[in-house]
Tab-separated table of C-alpha atoms in Angstrom:
chain	number	residue	atom	x	y	z
A	551	MET	CA	31.987	-15.278	3.550
A	552	PRO	CA	31.565	-17.980	0.958
A	553	ALA	CA	27.707	-17.604	1.016
A	554	ILE	CA	27.717	-13.781	1.054
A	555	SER	CA	30.254	-13.550	-1.792
A	556	THR	CA	28.219	-15.733	-4.041
A	557	PHE	CA	24.874	-14.361	-3.573
A	558	PRO	CA	22.957	-13.701	-7.015
A	559	GLU	CA	22.194	-10.035	-7.670
A	560	GLU	CA	18.507	-10.779	-7.992
A	561	GLY	CA	16.892	-10.570	-4.683
A	562	HIS	CA	19.822	-8.990	-2.896
A	563	LEU	CA	19.779	-5.317	-2.803
A	564	HIS	CA	23.536	-4.496	-2.397
A	565	ARG	CA	25.023	-7.587	-4.266
A	566	HIS	CA	25.963	-5.506	-7.377
A	567	VAL	CA	28.191	-3.080	-5.079
A	568	ASP	CA	29.591	-6.103	-3.179
A	569	LYS	CA	30.908	-7.497	-6.385
A	570	LEU	CA	32.776	-4.241	-7.092
A	571	ILE	CA	34.291	-3.787	-3.536
A	572	LEU	CA	35.183	-7.208	-2.184
A	573	PRO	CA	37.681	-8.363	-4.983
A	574	LEU	CA	39.327	-4.924	-5.162
A	575	SER	CA	42.109	-5.521	-2.523
A	576	ALA	CA	43.225	-8.685	-4.225
A	577	ALA	CA	43.058	-7.125	-7.725
A	578	THR	CA	45.333	-4.310	-6.622
A	579	ASN	CA	47.752	-6.445	-4.489
A	580	ASN	CA	46.366	-4.817	-1.326
A	581	LYS	CA	47.296	-1.345	-2.600
A	582	ILE	CA	43.697	-0.569	-2.029
A	583	ARG	CA	42.180	-1.948	1.103
A	584	THR	CA	38.499	-2.359	1.083
A	585	ALA	CA	35.903	-3.333	3.731
A	586	ILE	CA	32.140	-3.395	3.718
A	587	VAL	CA	30.296	-2.375	6.937
A	588	CYS	CA	26.889	-3.762	6.754
A	589	PRO	CA	24.516	-2.358	9.463
A	590	PRO	CA	20.946	-3.650	10.035
A	591	ASP	CA	18.019	-1.133	10.657
A	592	ILE	CA	19.513	1.807	12.492
A	593	TYR	CA	18.236	3.697	15.499
A	594	GLY	CA	19.336	6.737	17.413
A	595	ILE	CA	19.867	10.493	16.334
A	596	GLY	CA	23.034	11.096	14.452
A	597	THR	CA	25.211	14.032	15.262
A	598	GLY	CA	26.183	15.060	11.615
A	599	THR	CA	25.214	18.311	9.834
A	600	GLY	CA	23.241	16.562	7.182
A	601	ASN	CA	20.522	13.863	7.696
A	602	ASN	CA	20.607	12.639	11.341
A	603	GLN	CA	17.716	10.267	11.199
A	604	SER	CA	17.454	6.630	10.087
A	605	GLY	CA	14.696	5.123	8.069
A	606	LEU	CA	12.552	2.693	10.118
A	607	ILE	CA	11.154	4.853	12.828
A	608	PRO	CA	10.688	8.051	10.732
A	609	LEU	CA	8.785	6.110	7.922
A	610	TYR	CA	6.763	4.341	10.578
A	611	ALA	CA	5.724	7.707	12.124
A	612	GLU	CA	4.903	9.095	8.803
A	613	LEU	CA	2.640	6.126	7.776
A	614	ILE	CA	0.801	6.100	11.032
A	615	GLY	CA	0.555	9.901	11.287
A	616	ALA	CA	-0.997	9.935	7.743
A	617	SER	CA	-3.765	7.597	9.068
A	618	PRO	CA	-3.911	7.672	12.853
A	619	GLU	CA	-7.417	6.006	12.868
A	620	ALA	CA	-5.872	2.884	11.454
A	621	GLY	CA	-3.355	2.734	14.289
A	622	ALA	CA	0.063	0.997	14.476
A	623	PHE	CA	0.566	-2.137	12.522
A	624	VAL	CA	2.639	-5.218	11.984
A	625	VAL	CA	2.790	-7.288	8.799
A	626	GLY	CA	0.774	-10.665	9.020
A	627	ALA	CA	1.256	-12.188	12.343
A	628	GLY	CA	3.994	-9.758	13.204
A	629	LYS	CA	6.567	-12.583	14.079
A	630	ASN	CA	9.418	-11.162	11.767
A	631	ILE	CA	12.461	-10.208	13.679
A	632	LYS	CA	15.011	-7.658	12.500
A	633	SER	CA	18.482	-6.763	13.855
A	634	PHE	CA	19.094	-3.156	15.092
A	635	SER	CA	22.148	-1.052	15.880
A	636	HIS	CA	22.563	2.459	17.308
A	637	ILE	CA	24.148	4.861	14.786
A	638	SER	CA	27.048	5.594	17.197
A	639	ASP	CA	27.893	1.992	17.302
A	640	VAL	CA	27.980	1.821	13.535
A	641	VAL	CA	30.019	4.882	13.376
A	642	GLU	CA	32.639	3.385	15.861
A	643	ILE	CA	33.226	0.382	13.632
A	644	PHE	CA	33.998	2.723	10.619
A	645	LEU	CA	36.413	4.605	12.867
A	646	LEU	CA	38.076	1.313	13.863
A	647	LEU	CA	38.623	0.271	10.314
A	648	ALA	CA	39.945	3.710	9.268
A	649	SER	CA	42.467	3.492	12.126
A	650	GLU	CA	43.659	0.056	11.154
A	651	ALA	CA	43.919	0.926	7.536
A	652	LEU	CA	46.588	3.433	8.339
A	653	ARG	CA	48.878	0.856	10.093
A	654	PRO	CA	51.462	-1.336	8.346
A	655	ASP	CA	49.925	-4.141	6.311
A	656	GLY	CA	46.417	-2.894	7.318
A	657	GLY	CA	46.748	-3.666	11.056
A	658	LYS	CA	44.541	-6.425	12.398
A	659	ALA	CA	41.606	-5.884	10.315
A	660	ASP	CA	40.226	-8.269	7.658
A	661	TRP	CA	40.246	-6.632	4.245
A	662	GLY	CA	39.131	-7.395	0.771
A	663	GLY	CA	37.306	-10.867	0.375
A	664	ASP	CA	37.208	-11.151	4.052
A	665	GLY	CA	36.459	-7.573	4.966
A	666	PHE	CA	32.738	-7.715	5.627
A	667	TYR	CA	31.433	-6.530	8.957
A	668	PHE	CA	28.083	-6.702	10.353
A	669	THR	CA	27.233	-4.370	13.337
A	670	SER	CA	24.150	-5.704	14.937
A	671	THR	CA	23.819	-5.208	18.681
A	672	SER	CA	20.127	-6.172	19.342
A	673	THR	CA	16.835	-7.317	17.818
A	674	VAL	CA	13.428	-5.863	17.427
A	675	SER	CA	10.234	-7.574	17.605
A	676	PHE	CA	7.530	-5.706	15.713
A	677	PRO	CA	4.642	-6.258	18.067
A	678	GLU	CA	6.840	-4.850	20.844
A	679	LEU	CA	7.793	-1.865	18.701
A	680	ALA	CA	4.418	-1.147	17.565
A	681	GLU	CA	2.901	-1.212	21.126
A	682	LYS	CA	5.569	1.017	22.583
A	683	PHE	CA	5.173	3.310	19.603
A	684	VAL	CA	1.367	3.897	20.190
A	685	ALA	CA	1.656	4.204	23.987
A	686	ILE	CA	4.489	6.868	23.672
A	687	ALA	CA	2.841	8.780	20.780
A	688	LYS	CA	-0.509	9.170	22.597
A	689	GLU	CA	1.076	9.998	26.027
A	690	LYS	CA	2.991	12.804	24.172
A	691	ARG	CA	0.087	13.856	21.873
A	692	TRP	CA	2.006	13.159	18.660
A	693	LEU	CA	-0.915	10.909	17.758
A	694	PRO	CA	-4.592	11.712	18.742
A	695	PRO	CA	-6.222	10.105	21.617
A	696	THR	CA	-8.650	8.279	19.293
A	697	THR	CA	-5.658	6.350	17.851
A	698	PRO	CA	-6.487	2.600	18.464
A	699	THR	CA	-4.438	0.887	21.007
A	700	ALA	CA	-4.771	-2.494	19.384
A	701	ILE	CA	-2.151	-3.323	16.719
A	702	GLN	CA	-3.448	-3.799	13.279
A	703	HIS	CA	-2.343	-6.757	11.129
A	704	ARG	CA	-1.787	-5.692	7.513
A	705	SER	CA	-1.018	-8.064	4.676
A	706	ALA	CA	2.306	-8.052	2.717
A	707	GLU	CA	0.136	-7.351	-0.417
A	708	ASP	CA	-1.131	-4.216	1.301
A	709	MET	CA	2.434	-3.054	2.270
A	710	ARG	CA	4.249	-3.952	-0.953
A	711	PRO	CA	3.456	-0.768	-2.861
A	712	LEU	CA	4.916	1.504	-0.063
A	713	ILE	CA	8.375	2.997	-0.278
A	714	ASN	CA	9.001	2.080	-3.939
A	715	GLY	CA	7.962	-1.425	-3.541
A	716	LEU	CA	9.997	-2.117	-0.299
A	717	GLY	CA	7.237	-1.791	2.143
A	718	ALA	CA	6.641	-5.417	2.802
A	719	TYR	CA	10.389	-6.009	3.244
A	720	MET	CA	10.905	-3.084	5.493
A	721	TRP	CA	8.243	-4.137	7.973
A	722	GLY	CA	7.419	-7.767	7.081
A	723	ALA	CA	10.646	-9.528	6.508
A	724	ASN	CA	13.137	-11.268	8.850
A	725	SER	CA	16.636	-9.782	8.686
A	726	VAL	CA	18.955	-10.985	11.493
A	727	SER	CA	22.620	-10.714	11.516
A	728	SER	CA	25.531	-10.962	14.068
A	729	ALA	CA	28.577	-8.760	14.533
A	730	ASP	CA	30.855	-11.936	14.953
A	731	ARG	CA	33.789	-10.490	12.945
A	732	VAL	CA	33.964	-7.266	14.523
A	733	LYS	CA	33.832	-8.808	17.826
A	734	LYS	CA	36.553	-11.309	17.045
A	735	VAL	CA	38.826	-8.898	15.267
A	736	PHE	CA	38.538	-5.945	17.575
A	737	GLY	CA	37.120	-7.275	20.805
A	738	TRP	CA	34.378	-4.873	20.036
A	739	ALA	CA	30.847	-4.556	21.835
A	740	GLY	CA	28.116	-2.047	21.415
A	741	LYS	CA	28.110	0.646	24.004
A	742	ALA	CA	24.984	2.687	22.927
A	743	PRO	CA	21.640	2.664	24.873
A	744	SER	CA	19.076	0.132	23.701
A	745	TRP	CA	16.425	0.790	21.108
A	746	GLN	CA	13.707	0.913	23.892
A	747	GLU	CA	15.782	3.470	25.679
A	748	CYS	CA	16.077	5.603	22.431
A	749	LEU	CA	12.544	5.162	20.947
A	750	GLU	CA	10.910	8.311	22.536
A	751	GLU	CA	13.758	10.399	21.284
A	752	ASP	CA	13.530	8.895	17.814
A	753	MET	CA	9.861	9.344	17.603
A	754	LYS	CA	10.143	13.005	18.732
A	755	ALA	CA	12.482	13.839	15.942
A	756	ALA	CA	10.543	11.703	13.513
A	757	PHE	CA	7.248	13.496	14.156
A	758	ALA	CA	9.041	16.971	14.006
A	759	VAL	CA	10.085	16.411	10.367
A	760	ALA	CA	7.335	14.198	8.987
A	761	ARG	CA	5.720	15.532	5.847
A	762	SER	CA	3.340	18.175	6.762
A	763	ASP	CA	0.657	16.833	4.370
A	764	SER	CA	0.727	13.475	6.215
A	765	LEU	CA	0.004	15.310	9.474
A	766	LYS	CA	-2.928	17.608	8.798
A	767	TRP	CA	-4.836	15.551	11.466
A	768	LEU	CA	-2.721	17.368	13.964
A	769	THR	CA	-4.877	20.623	13.681
A	770	ASP	CA	-7.992	18.740	14.271
A	771	TRP	CA	-7.536	17.881	17.874
A	772	GLN	CA	-4.608	19.721	19.500
C-alpha cells in the first residue's frame, strides 16, 4: 500500500480517484467505510441489463474485423503479459465487501487506507490470445478464410493513436497484479472458467455488436 498510495497522478490513470477514496475513512472517523476494487482486464459475459461486455476482446474484434487482411496482432515482440479476471469473480469481491460493510466495525475487511483489493485470477500472453482468436474466428466464419494465420507485429507508435491514445497501453503494456489481500482477508479464490474456456463466447458476443461500419467485409464473402 505505501507504493500505491504515493503514486503520482501523471502516468497513473486512476490516481486522482484513489486520492479521494483512500483517506475518506480516516477523515470521517470510519463513519464512511471505503474500499477500492481494482480488477485487471476483464473477460466473460456479464448478466446485467446494461453493458455486459468488457473492453479488451470486443475492441480486439473490432480492430481485426475492420482490416481482416492484416490479421491478428501483437505489439512489438508480444512478450507483454496482463492479468485477467472473469466478471463473475470481480462481482463476488464487491458482494463480499458489501456484506462485511454491514457488520459491526466493518467486519473483517480492510477499509480506508488499507482497503485496496486486486482481483486477478490468471494472466494472458498476447501471442497465445492472438493465435486462439484467429483460429476460432476463422472456424466460426467471423473472419474471412483469407485472414492471415501468422500473427502480425505492430509497433507501439502504430498503436498509440487508437482508443484515445491508449492503444499501445491496451495491447502492448505489462500489467500484472495479484489478489493477495482478498485471498488473505476472505480466503477467496476465483471460481469462474478460464479465459481460454470463455474466449469463444466472448468473441461471439463481440462480433455480434461490433460497429457495422467496421464489418462491411462480411458481405463480401459470406
